[in-house]
Short mmCIF file of C-alpha atoms in Angstrom, two decimals:
data_model
loop_
_atom_site.label_atom_id
_atom_site.label_comp_id
_atom_site.label_asym_id
_atom_site.label_seq_id
_atom_site.Cartn_x
_atom_site.Cartn_y
_atom_site.Cartn_z
CA MET A 1 10.82 67.99 -1.06
CA ARG A 2 14.25 69.09 0.13
CA ILE A 3 13.74 67.30 3.46
CA PHE A 4 12.80 64.13 1.57
CA ARG A 5 16.02 64.30 -0.51
CA LEU A 6 18.14 64.87 2.58
CA THR A 7 16.49 61.90 4.29
CA ILE A 8 17.21 59.65 1.32
CA LEU A 9 20.83 60.84 1.26
CA LEU A 10 21.22 60.12 4.98
CA ILE A 11 19.83 56.59 4.52
CA VAL A 12 22.27 55.94 1.65
CA LEU A 13 25.25 57.20 3.69
CA LEU A 14 24.25 55.00 6.66
CA ALA A 15 23.87 51.97 4.39
CA VAL A 16 27.33 52.57 2.87
CA ASP A 17 28.80 52.89 6.36
CA VAL A 18 27.17 49.63 7.54
CA ILE A 19 28.32 47.76 4.45
CA SER A 20 31.85 49.08 4.80
CA GLN A 21 32.07 47.98 8.44
CA THR A 22 32.87 44.37 7.64
CA THR A 23 34.28 41.92 10.13
CA ARG A 24 37.51 40.07 9.54
CA VAL A 25 38.67 37.05 11.52
CA ALA A 26 42.26 36.35 12.48
CA PHE A 27 43.44 33.12 14.09
CA ASP A 28 46.25 32.28 16.48
CA ASP A 29 45.87 28.53 15.97
CA GLY A 30 43.33 25.91 14.93
CA THR A 31 42.80 23.55 12.00
CA GLU A 32 41.72 24.82 8.58
CA ASP A 33 38.36 23.11 8.96
CA TRP A 34 37.52 24.87 12.22
CA GLN A 35 38.87 28.18 10.94
CA ARG A 36 36.45 28.00 7.99
CA LYS A 37 33.55 27.20 10.36
CA VAL A 38 34.34 30.18 12.56
CA GLU A 39 34.76 32.51 9.56
CA ARG A 40 31.32 31.56 8.27
CA LEU A 41 29.81 32.04 11.72
CA ALA A 42 31.52 35.35 12.51
CA VAL A 43 29.99 37.22 9.53
CA ARG A 44 26.43 36.34 10.50
CA PRO A 45 24.27 39.13 11.93
CA GLY A 46 24.13 39.24 15.73
CA ILE A 47 27.34 37.27 16.36
CA THR A 48 29.28 38.73 19.29
CA VAL A 49 32.43 37.83 21.18
CA ASP A 50 30.33 36.20 23.90
CA SER A 51 28.23 34.11 21.50
CA LEU A 52 31.33 32.93 19.60
CA THR A 53 33.02 32.04 22.91
CA VAL A 54 30.02 29.97 23.94
CA TYR A 55 29.98 28.25 20.53
CA LEU A 56 33.64 27.21 20.83
CA THR A 57 33.18 26.09 24.45
CA ASP A 58 30.18 23.95 23.51
CA ASN A 59 32.35 22.24 20.90
CA GLY A 60 35.16 21.25 23.26
CA PHE A 61 37.50 24.29 23.10
CA LEU A 62 37.31 25.10 26.80
CA ASP A 63 40.39 27.37 26.79
CA ASN A 64 39.36 29.47 23.79
CA HIS A 65 39.88 33.22 23.83
CA VAL A 66 38.10 35.66 21.51
CA ARG A 67 39.01 39.37 21.28
CA PHE A 68 37.49 42.11 19.17
CA SER A 69 39.12 45.31 17.96
CA LYS A 70 37.87 47.95 15.56
CA SER A 71 39.74 49.89 12.91
CA ASP A 72 38.55 52.64 10.61
CA SER A 73 37.25 50.30 7.92
CA ALA A 74 36.59 46.97 9.62
CA GLY A 75 36.23 45.03 12.82
CA ILE A 76 38.82 42.37 13.63
CA MET A 77 37.92 39.30 15.67
CA GLN A 78 41.04 37.57 16.99
CA VAL A 79 40.41 33.89 17.83
CA SER A 80 42.54 31.52 19.84
CA PHE A 81 41.14 27.99 19.96
CA GLY A 82 43.40 26.26 22.42
CA PRO A 83 43.29 22.45 22.77
CA ARG A 84 40.08 20.53 22.06
CA TYR A 85 39.17 18.33 25.02
CA ASN A 86 37.73 14.82 25.05
CA LEU A 87 35.14 13.42 27.45
CA GLY A 88 37.19 10.58 28.84
CA CYS A 89 35.28 9.33 31.86
CA ILE A 90 32.03 9.93 33.71
CA ILE A 91 31.92 9.22 37.45
CA ILE A 92 28.44 8.59 38.85
CA GLU A 93 27.77 9.34 42.51
CA GLY A 94 24.64 9.13 44.63
CA GLU A 95 22.19 6.22 44.98
CA GLN A 96 24.21 4.10 42.57
CA SER A 97 27.93 4.64 42.14
CA ASP A 98 29.58 3.73 38.87
CA SER A 99 32.03 4.96 36.27
CA LEU A 100 31.71 5.04 32.50
CA MET A 101 34.48 5.33 29.91
CA VAL A 102 33.32 7.48 27.00
CA ASN A 103 36.31 8.71 24.95
CA ASN A 104 34.41 11.22 22.81
CA VAL A 105 34.70 14.93 22.05
CA PHE A 106 33.74 17.05 25.06
CA SER A 107 30.90 18.96 23.41
CA ALA A 108 27.51 20.05 24.73
CA GLU A 109 25.78 17.65 22.31
CA ASN A 110 27.88 14.64 23.34
CA VAL A 111 27.65 15.40 27.07
CA ASN A 112 23.86 15.84 26.98
CA GLY A 113 23.45 12.74 24.81
CA THR A 114 25.54 10.62 27.19
CA ILE A 115 23.61 11.86 30.24
CA ASP A 116 20.31 11.17 28.48
CA SER A 117 21.41 7.62 27.64
CA ILE A 118 22.32 7.00 31.31
CA ILE A 119 18.94 8.30 32.47
CA ALA A 120 17.12 6.26 29.80
CA GLN A 121 18.52 3.01 31.24
CA PHE A 122 16.93 3.72 34.61
CA ARG A 123 13.68 4.99 33.07
CA ASN A 124 13.30 1.74 31.18
CA ASP A 125 13.69 -0.11 34.49
CA GLY A 126 10.77 1.84 35.96
CA HIS A 127 12.68 4.66 37.68
CA TYR A 128 10.99 7.18 35.41
CA PHE A 129 11.91 10.33 37.37
CA THR A 130 15.63 9.59 37.52
CA SER A 131 17.79 12.73 37.45
CA ALA A 132 21.50 13.23 36.84
CA VAL A 133 23.06 16.60 37.68
CA PRO A 134 26.68 17.50 36.75
CA LEU A 135 28.67 18.38 39.89
CA GLY A 136 31.88 19.43 38.18
CA PHE A 137 34.76 18.25 36.02
CA GLU A 138 38.53 17.86 36.16
CA LYS A 139 41.09 18.20 33.39
CA ASN A 140 43.64 15.46 32.85
CA LYS A 141 45.78 16.66 29.96
CA ASN A 142 43.27 16.78 27.08
CA ASP A 143 40.73 14.55 28.79
CA ILE A 144 37.80 15.63 30.96
CA GLU A 145 36.56 13.64 33.94
CA LEU A 146 32.90 14.57 34.54
CA THR A 147 31.14 13.87 37.87
CA LEU A 148 27.36 13.35 38.01
CA GLN A 149 25.02 13.22 40.99
CA LEU A 150 22.44 10.49 40.27
CA ALA A 151 19.06 10.23 41.97
CA LYS A 152 17.08 7.19 40.82
CA GLY A 153 13.93 7.81 42.77
CA PRO A 154 11.25 5.15 43.32
CA VAL A 155 9.86 2.70 40.78
CA VAL A 156 6.89 4.52 39.23
CA ARG A 157 3.59 2.84 38.45
CA ILE A 158 0.80 4.13 36.22
CA SER A 159 -2.18 5.43 38.19
CA GLN A 160 -4.29 6.34 35.16
CA VAL A 161 -4.17 6.49 31.35
CA GLU A 162 -6.03 9.55 30.07
CA LEU A 163 -7.22 10.10 26.49
CA THR A 164 -8.42 13.63 25.67
CA GLY A 165 -9.78 15.33 22.56
CA LEU A 166 -11.94 12.38 21.42
CA GLU A 167 -15.55 13.20 20.58
CA LYS A 168 -16.59 10.91 17.71
CA THR A 169 -14.07 8.18 18.50
CA ASP A 170 -14.81 5.43 21.01
CA VAL A 171 -12.37 5.79 23.92
CA GLY A 172 -12.44 2.07 24.75
CA PHE A 173 -11.53 1.26 21.16
CA MET A 174 -8.58 3.69 21.22
CA ARG A 175 -7.22 2.07 24.38
CA ARG A 176 -6.58 -1.09 22.35
CA TYR A 177 -3.79 0.77 20.54
CA ILE A 178 -2.09 1.66 23.84
CA PRO A 179 -0.19 -1.29 25.37
CA ILE A 180 0.06 0.21 28.87
CA ARG A 181 -2.52 -0.17 31.63
CA THR A 182 -3.23 1.15 35.11
CA GLY A 183 -0.86 -0.53 37.58
CA ASP A 184 1.90 -1.18 35.02
CA THR A 185 5.42 0.01 35.70
CA LEU A 186 6.00 3.29 33.85
CA LYS A 187 8.76 2.71 31.28
CA GLU A 188 9.99 5.15 28.67
CA ILE A 189 10.25 2.50 25.95
CA ALA A 190 6.57 1.53 26.42
CA VAL A 191 5.33 5.13 26.34
CA GLY A 192 7.43 5.93 23.26
CA GLY A 193 6.32 2.75 21.48
CA SER A 194 2.64 3.54 22.05
CA ALA A 195 3.09 7.07 20.62
CA GLU A 196 4.81 5.64 17.56
CA MET A 197 1.91 3.25 16.97
CA LEU A 198 -0.67 6.03 17.31
CA GLU A 199 1.15 8.23 14.78
CA GLY A 200 0.28 5.73 12.04
CA LEU A 201 -3.51 6.13 12.42
CA ASP A 202 -5.31 8.01 9.66
CA PHE A 203 -8.38 9.17 11.62
CA VAL A 204 -6.77 10.86 14.66
CA THR A 205 -3.58 12.84 15.20
CA LEU A 206 -1.50 12.77 18.38
CA THR A 207 -0.71 16.41 19.23
CA GLY A 208 2.66 15.60 20.78
CA SER A 209 4.51 13.19 23.03
CA PRO A 210 2.38 11.66 25.83
CA GLU A 211 2.41 13.84 28.93
CA ILE A 212 3.64 12.26 32.16
CA ILE A 213 1.97 13.85 35.20
CA PRO A 214 3.46 12.73 38.55
CA ASP A 215 1.20 12.18 41.55
CA ALA A 216 2.16 13.20 45.07
CA GLY A 217 5.24 11.33 46.23
CA TYR A 218 6.38 10.53 42.67
CA GLU A 219 5.59 6.84 43.14
CA THR A 220 2.67 6.91 40.70
CA ALA A 221 1.92 9.02 37.61
CA ARG A 222 -0.76 9.63 35.02
CA VAL A 223 -0.08 9.26 31.30
CA ARG A 224 -2.08 11.65 29.14
CA TYR A 225 -2.56 11.31 25.36
CA GLU A 226 -4.05 14.34 23.61
CA PHE A 227 -5.66 13.81 20.20
CA ILE A 228 -7.14 15.84 17.38
CA GLU A 229 -9.75 13.99 15.32
CA MET A 230 -9.40 14.20 11.55
CA LYS A 231 -12.26 15.40 9.39
CA GLN A 232 -14.64 12.51 8.82
CA PHE A 233 -15.04 12.89 5.05
CA TYR A 234 -12.34 13.40 2.48
CA PHE A 235 -12.35 13.87 -1.27
CA GLU A 236 -9.70 14.03 -3.93
CA GLY A 237 -10.33 15.14 -7.47
CA ALA A 238 -8.09 15.69 -10.44
CA GLY A 239 -8.35 16.80 -14.01
CA GLY A 240 -6.11 17.18 -17.00
CA TYR A 241 -6.10 18.16 -20.64
CA ILE A 242 -4.61 16.09 -23.46
CA PRO A 243 -3.62 18.42 -26.34
CA ASP A 244 -4.03 15.93 -29.20
CA ASP A 245 -5.58 16.82 -32.55
CA ASP A 246 -8.99 16.32 -30.97
CA GLY A 247 -7.94 17.44 -27.46
CA TYR A 248 -9.90 16.02 -24.55
CA TYR A 249 -10.06 16.11 -20.77
CA ILE A 250 -9.28 13.37 -18.26
CA TRP A 251 -10.51 13.26 -14.66
CA TYR A 252 -11.02 11.24 -11.53
CA ILE A 253 -12.72 11.67 -8.18
CA ASP A 254 -12.19 9.73 -4.96
CA LEU A 255 -14.70 10.12 -2.10
CA ARG A 256 -13.72 8.63 1.27
CA GLY A 257 -15.19 8.40 4.74
CA ARG A 258 -13.12 7.52 7.79
CA ASN A 259 -13.92 6.72 11.40
CA LEU A 260 -17.52 6.33 10.26
CA PHE A 261 -18.88 4.69 13.42
CA GLY A 262 -16.23 5.77 15.93
CA GLN A 263 -13.95 2.73 15.64
CA GLY A 264 -11.76 3.57 12.64
CA GLU A 265 -14.07 2.23 9.92
CA LYS A 266 -13.50 3.60 6.42
CA ALA A 267 -15.23 3.34 3.04
CA GLY A 268 -14.79 4.96 -0.33
CA ILE A 269 -15.82 5.20 -3.96
CA LEU A 270 -13.42 6.00 -6.79
CA ALA A 271 -14.41 6.83 -10.36
CA ASP A 272 -11.52 7.31 -12.78
CA SER A 273 -11.62 8.25 -16.46
CA ARG A 274 -7.95 8.26 -17.30
CA GLU A 275 -8.22 8.08 -21.06
CA LYS A 276 -10.72 7.91 -23.86
CA TYR A 277 -12.73 4.71 -23.56
CA LYS A 278 -10.87 3.73 -20.39
CA SER A 279 -12.45 3.91 -16.95
CA ILE A 280 -12.04 2.43 -13.48
CA PHE A 281 -14.65 2.13 -10.76
CA ARG A 282 -13.79 0.95 -7.25
CA VAL A 283 -15.70 0.55 -3.98
CA TYR A 284 -13.94 -0.41 -0.76
CA TYR A 285 -14.55 -0.87 2.94
CA GLY A 286 -12.02 -1.27 5.74
CA GLN A 287 -11.74 -1.34 9.51
CA PRO A 288 -9.14 -1.96 12.22
CA LEU A 289 -8.74 -5.64 13.07
CA PHE A 290 -6.77 -6.85 16.10
CA LEU A 291 -5.72 -10.38 15.17
CA PHE A 292 -2.04 -10.46 16.17
CA GLY A 293 -1.93 -6.83 17.27
CA PRO A 294 -3.10 -3.55 15.73
CA GLY A 295 -3.91 -4.06 12.06
CA ASP A 296 -6.28 -3.12 9.24
CA PHE A 297 -8.64 -5.15 7.07
CA LEU A 298 -9.65 -3.88 3.62
CA ALA A 299 -12.12 -5.35 1.09
CA THR A 300 -12.40 -4.00 -2.46
CA VAL A 301 -14.68 -4.49 -5.47
CA ARG A 302 -13.32 -3.11 -8.74
CA THR A 303 -14.11 -2.89 -12.43
CA ARG A 304 -11.88 -1.82 -15.31
CA ASP A 305 -13.57 -0.98 -18.59
CA TYR A 306 -10.93 -0.55 -21.30
CA ARG A 307 -13.43 -0.61 -24.12
CA ASP A 308 -11.09 -1.52 -26.99
CA GLN A 309 -9.13 -4.08 -24.96
CA PHE A 310 -10.96 -5.79 -22.08
CA TYR A 311 -13.52 -5.60 -19.30
CA GLU A 312 -12.49 -6.74 -15.82
CA PHE A 313 -14.42 -7.40 -12.63
CA GLY A 314 -12.56 -8.31 -9.46
CA VAL A 315 -12.76 -8.59 -5.68
CA SER A 316 -9.94 -8.63 -3.13
CA ALA A 317 -9.36 -8.64 0.62
CA GLY A 318 -6.21 -7.81 2.55
CA TYR A 319 -4.86 -7.52 6.08
CA GLU A 320 -1.95 -5.32 7.20
CA LEU A 321 -0.33 -5.81 10.61
CA SER A 322 1.37 -2.74 12.12
CA LEU A 323 4.60 -3.30 14.04
CA ARG A 324 6.86 -1.05 16.06
CA GLY A 325 9.63 0.89 14.38
CA GLY A 326 7.54 1.83 11.35
CA TYR A 327 7.31 -1.75 10.05
CA SER A 328 4.20 -3.48 8.73
CA LEU A 329 3.39 -6.89 7.28
CA GLY A 330 0.61 -7.53 4.78
CA ALA A 331 -1.25 -10.38 3.10
CA ASP A 332 -4.02 -10.34 0.51
CA LEU A 333 -6.28 -12.60 -1.55
CA GLY A 334 -7.96 -11.74 -4.84
CA TRP A 335 -10.12 -13.01 -7.68
CA LYS A 336 -11.06 -11.45 -11.01
CA ASN A 337 -12.75 -12.27 -14.29
CA VAL A 338 -11.47 -10.75 -17.54
CA GLU A 339 -13.43 -10.60 -20.82
CA PRO A 340 -11.31 -9.50 -23.83
CA SER A 341 -12.97 -7.14 -26.32
CA SER A 342 -11.79 -9.23 -29.27
CA GLY A 343 -13.72 -12.42 -29.99
CA LEU A 344 -10.44 -14.06 -31.04
CA LEU A 345 -9.13 -14.03 -27.47
CA ARG A 346 -10.27 -16.27 -24.63
CA ALA A 347 -11.76 -15.02 -21.36
CA PHE A 348 -10.09 -16.09 -18.13
CA ARG A 349 -10.23 -15.96 -14.35
CA VAL A 350 -7.36 -15.18 -12.00
CA TYR A 351 -6.82 -16.31 -8.39
CA GLU A 352 -4.20 -14.38 -6.42
CA VAL A 353 -2.42 -14.54 -3.07
CA GLY A 354 0.30 -12.13 -1.97
CA VAL A 355 2.45 -11.06 0.97
CA GLY A 356 4.46 -7.91 1.60
CA VAL A 357 6.52 -5.91 4.07
CA LYS A 358 6.97 -2.17 4.52
CA ALA A 359 9.50 -0.24 6.58
CA GLY A 360 9.77 3.45 7.38
CA THR A 361 7.64 6.58 7.36
CA LEU A 362 8.07 9.45 4.89
CA ARG A 363 8.05 13.01 6.26
CA GLU A 364 7.56 15.74 3.64
CA TYR A 365 7.31 19.10 5.41
CA ARG A 366 9.71 22.03 5.53
CA GLY A 367 12.78 21.24 7.59
CA ALA A 368 11.98 17.52 7.81
CA PRO A 369 14.94 15.20 8.41
CA LEU A 370 15.97 12.60 5.88
CA THR A 371 13.46 9.73 5.90
CA LEU A 372 13.36 6.51 3.90
CA VAL A 373 10.55 4.09 3.07
CA LEU A 374 11.06 0.60 1.64
CA ASP A 375 8.16 -1.48 0.33
CA TRP A 376 8.38 -5.03 -1.05
CA ASN A 377 5.66 -7.51 -2.00
CA ILE A 378 5.30 -10.69 -3.98
CA LYS A 379 2.13 -12.14 -5.45
CA TYR A 380 1.40 -15.60 -6.85
CA SER A 381 -1.49 -16.05 -9.25
CA GLY A 382 -3.13 -18.80 -11.28
CA ARG A 383 -4.85 -17.85 -14.55
CA ARG A 384 -7.50 -20.25 -15.86
CA TYR A 385 -8.70 -19.78 -19.43
CA LYS A 386 -12.13 -20.70 -20.72
CA GLN A 387 -12.34 -23.02 -23.72
CA ALA A 388 -12.97 -21.14 -26.96
CA GLU A 389 -16.49 -21.82 -28.23
CA ASP A 390 -15.52 -22.11 -31.93
CA THR A 391 -12.95 -24.89 -31.53
CA THR A 392 -12.79 -28.44 -30.20
CA ALA A 393 -8.97 -28.53 -30.15
CA LEU A 394 -7.35 -29.01 -26.77
CA GLN A 395 -6.03 -25.65 -25.48
CA ARG A 396 -3.82 -24.98 -22.50
CA ALA A 397 -6.04 -23.63 -19.75
CA VAL A 398 -3.78 -22.80 -16.73
CA TYR A 399 -0.80 -20.47 -16.33
CA ASN A 400 0.96 -19.53 -13.11
CA ASP A 401 2.53 -16.10 -12.61
CA THR A 402 4.82 -14.56 -10.00
CA ARG A 403 4.75 -10.78 -9.58
CA THR A 404 7.40 -8.98 -7.56
CA LYS A 405 7.47 -5.28 -6.70
CA PHE A 406 10.00 -3.24 -4.78
CA ARG A 407 9.80 0.49 -4.08
CA ALA A 408 12.15 2.88 -2.29
CA GLN A 409 11.37 6.50 -1.43
CA ALA A 410 13.50 9.14 0.28
CA ALA A 411 12.75 12.74 1.24
CA GLY A 412 14.62 15.27 3.31
CA THR A 413 15.92 18.80 3.71
CA ILE A 414 18.98 19.80 1.70
CA TYR A 415 19.52 23.33 3.00
CA GLY A 416 17.11 25.88 4.43
CA PRO A 417 13.86 25.82 2.44
CA LEU A 418 15.30 23.49 -0.20
CA ALA A 419 14.38 19.80 0.00
CA GLY A 420 14.59 16.78 -2.24
CA TYR A 421 12.49 13.74 -3.05
CA LEU A 422 13.68 10.56 -4.80
CA ALA A 423 11.77 7.40 -5.63
CA ALA A 424 12.43 4.21 -7.54
CA LYS A 425 10.13 1.27 -8.19
CA ALA A 426 10.99 -2.05 -9.83
CA SER A 427 8.28 -4.49 -10.99
CA ASP A 428 8.65 -7.87 -12.65
CA ILE A 429 6.40 -10.71 -13.86
CA GLU A 430 7.60 -14.28 -14.32
CA SER A 431 5.11 -16.29 -16.37
CA GLY A 432 4.93 -19.32 -18.62
CA GLU A 433 2.72 -17.41 -21.07
CA LYS A 434 4.33 -15.09 -23.61
CA PRO A 435 3.03 -12.58 -24.39
CA LEU A 436 0.76 -11.86 -21.46
CA PRO A 437 -2.76 -10.45 -21.89
CA VAL A 438 -2.82 -6.63 -21.69
CA SER A 439 -4.83 -6.71 -18.46
CA GLU A 440 -2.05 -8.67 -16.72
CA LEU A 441 0.80 -6.33 -17.69
CA PHE A 442 1.99 -3.29 -15.78
CA LEU A 443 0.25 -0.28 -17.33
CA PHE A 444 1.96 3.06 -16.78
CA GLY A 445 2.11 6.64 -17.96
CA GLY A 446 0.64 9.85 -16.56
CA THR A 447 0.43 11.19 -13.00
CA GLY A 448 1.96 8.86 -10.42
CA THR A 449 4.13 6.89 -12.85
CA LEU A 450 5.57 8.76 -15.87
CA ARG A 451 4.43 12.35 -16.20
CA GLY A 452 4.43 13.92 -19.66
CA TYR A 453 2.51 11.02 -21.27
CA ARG A 454 -1.05 9.79 -21.50
CA ASN A 455 -2.37 7.74 -18.62
CA ASP A 456 -1.61 4.01 -19.06
CA GLN A 457 0.03 4.78 -22.42
CA PHE A 458 2.61 1.98 -22.07
CA SER A 459 2.59 -1.64 -20.92
CA ALA A 460 5.41 -3.91 -19.74
CA PHE A 461 6.16 -7.17 -17.96
CA ARG A 462 9.35 -5.69 -16.49
CA LEU A 463 9.46 -2.08 -15.38
CA ILE A 464 11.71 0.34 -13.51
CA LEU A 465 10.28 3.77 -12.65
CA MET A 466 12.38 6.66 -11.31
CA THR A 467 11.38 10.08 -9.99
CA ALA A 468 13.35 13.08 -8.73
CA GLU A 469 11.91 16.33 -7.38
CA MET A 470 13.63 19.45 -6.04
CA ARG A 471 11.25 21.21 -3.67
CA LEU A 472 11.48 24.88 -2.70
CA PHE A 473 9.28 25.42 0.36
CA PHE A 474 7.67 28.78 1.05
CA SER A 475 5.64 27.52 4.03
CA ARG A 476 5.56 24.37 6.14
CA ASN A 477 3.65 22.25 3.59
CA ASP A 478 3.65 24.32 0.36
CA TYR A 479 6.34 24.29 -2.28
CA LEU A 480 7.37 24.76 -5.91
CA TYR A 481 9.13 21.88 -7.62
CA PRO A 482 10.73 20.91 -10.90
CA PHE A 483 10.68 17.16 -11.53
CA ALA A 484 12.13 14.51 -13.79
CA ASP A 485 10.67 11.03 -14.34
CA GLY A 486 12.16 8.06 -16.14
CA ALA A 487 10.99 4.58 -17.10
CA TYR A 488 12.90 1.57 -18.38
CA PHE A 489 10.61 -1.23 -19.52
CA GLU A 490 10.55 -4.52 -21.40
CA ASN A 491 7.74 -6.16 -23.35
CA TYR A 492 7.18 -8.71 -26.10
CA ILE A 493 6.47 -7.44 -29.62
CA SER A 494 5.53 -9.33 -32.79
CA ASP A 495 7.90 -9.32 -35.76
CA VAL A 496 7.01 -9.67 -39.43
CA LYS A 497 6.86 -13.46 -39.07
CA GLY A 498 4.35 -13.23 -36.24
CA GLU A 499 6.92 -14.36 -33.66
CA TYR A 500 7.17 -12.57 -30.32
CA LYS A 501 10.53 -11.19 -29.24
CA ARG A 502 11.60 -9.26 -26.18
CA ASP A 503 12.00 -5.52 -26.69
CA ASP A 504 13.10 -2.78 -24.30
CA ASP A 505 12.80 1.01 -24.23
CA PHE A 506 13.46 4.03 -22.06
CA ARG A 507 11.20 7.10 -21.76
CA ARG A 508 11.70 10.41 -19.96
CA GLY A 509 9.31 13.00 -18.64
CA TYR A 510 9.95 16.34 -16.98
CA GLY A 511 8.14 19.46 -15.86
CA PHE A 512 7.33 21.63 -12.87
CA GLY A 513 4.50 22.05 -10.41
CA VAL A 514 3.24 23.79 -7.31
CA LYS A 515 1.55 22.39 -4.21
CA LEU A 516 -0.67 24.73 -2.16
CA SER A 517 -2.66 24.01 0.99
CA SER A 518 -5.09 25.94 3.16
CA GLY A 519 -6.55 24.27 6.21
CA ALA A 520 -8.17 21.02 5.07
CA ARG A 521 -7.77 21.79 1.35
CA GLN A 522 -4.88 21.10 -0.97
CA LEU A 523 -4.26 22.04 -4.61
CA ARG A 524 -1.57 20.63 -6.88
CA VAL A 525 -0.92 21.90 -10.42
CA GLU A 526 1.63 20.33 -12.79
CA PHE A 527 2.89 21.05 -16.31
CA SER A 528 4.74 18.15 -17.92
CA TRP A 529 6.43 17.18 -21.18
CA GLY A 530 7.53 13.84 -22.65
CA ASP A 531 10.28 12.93 -25.13
CA ASP A 532 8.20 13.86 -28.18
CA SER A 533 6.16 16.71 -26.67
CA LYS A 534 6.14 20.22 -28.09
CA PHE A 535 7.20 22.80 -25.54
CA SER A 536 4.16 24.90 -26.43
CA GLU A 537 1.84 21.96 -25.64
CA PRO A 538 2.50 20.77 -22.08
CA ARG A 539 0.23 18.32 -20.35
CA LEU A 540 -1.68 20.02 -17.58
CA GLY A 541 -2.61 18.14 -14.42
CA VAL A 542 -4.72 19.59 -11.61
CA SER A 543 -5.48 17.80 -8.34
CA LEU A 544 -7.74 19.12 -5.56
CA THR A 545 -8.06 17.55 -2.12
CA GLY A 546 -10.44 18.56 0.65
CA GLN A 547 -11.87 17.39 3.98
CA PHE A 548 -15.23 18.10 5.55
#
């Protein structure tokens, strides 16, 4: 027991000694901004005189001098920055002589970036194995003149395009996504563009950048793409509890199959019971379609049974063309028949045609850079009413609508494991009919729109939705998050005289959740409250996703 106490005492004394041995930084020169940067860096564990010297050199302070001395209570790091040099000119020697004026800070990042940009020019001309080696530099006051030895090498042609890791997927089909062929000149822009296109596929994953394998003599090379096939079947299910006086559960399940026959085909069935006496059933089929380039065709059959309001049956077909740079263009056609529940209202049919454009790809993992996605579409529709059976009076039968939607999403790392997510969506309907039938309005509320409320609790002809989440990651894809949702909306309401007037409102929702994943499974749990919710009665939402 005595040995144990002495051991504990020794540990405490060592800890006190380590804590007391703090490091102070003193400066001979330098701006306040750089002094603050060095102070923050110097107190980090593992920072030495050599590592701090390298840091300053890499940031353009070539004449820096760092000294360390130790007193009884602290270590003192004395820093002299010296002048900060600029990269004024690059002289290129070798197979092609040239000079390049740069006029930028002489830092490791800027030097490497400039050299890479020089090499990229030759790689895009077919000299894929171009190299540029620094020979030395000269100082001219505060400017640096850097000399590079350039070796272009021969123009490289592709000897073979290899696709590995494909078992269920047809290799010949996958080659249609790759715009390079045997005998083509090997260019960096073509290889990079093909990888970008492949990253958008939902049935295979590219494990990394395409591998360039030179053949003997470096005049030809193989390009190798390595894939991992996604699980063929996928399901998503969710449930929730509504704590009303007669509390009840809501649920939905979405079963999907992808790459069904080895050429990217997909099909799915969705059954959704979002609210009492409200249900949605949808069946869809899609497949890649190369009309003007890589694209996707999707056909859908859907019913909506909102028992106290309407029953809807509809079909639609759409085509989305994928472009480089994360862009895509879309077009769709649709038809539906709506039967109101009330005998006082007329049934109608709707014919629709729409176009849209999307830009960007959202990345939502730990440490992901800031990414932005913009999505815009416009849809024109004609609504044709049936003549009421109990009247012979002439009734207007046709109304034309224009629906516009715009959505912006952004996600990115704030600091360390902390990340943020923001989204905004604006929707608007221009129509000659006021008010519109309920089935033609934007229905919102619940998961995906305005958490803290019942699903499809509100309706509007003009709507702005906003979402903010603060995500604290504890693994690459798992995180805790508080969230806040908001909705501004406009609709027409009837006054005491039976006349319809425009009315607007704003609703808020907030809560917190957790997202967990393990292999091919994912679980999301959310607790949410609305403006009028009791804190003791949150709305619970549970979503489970799996692949097999």
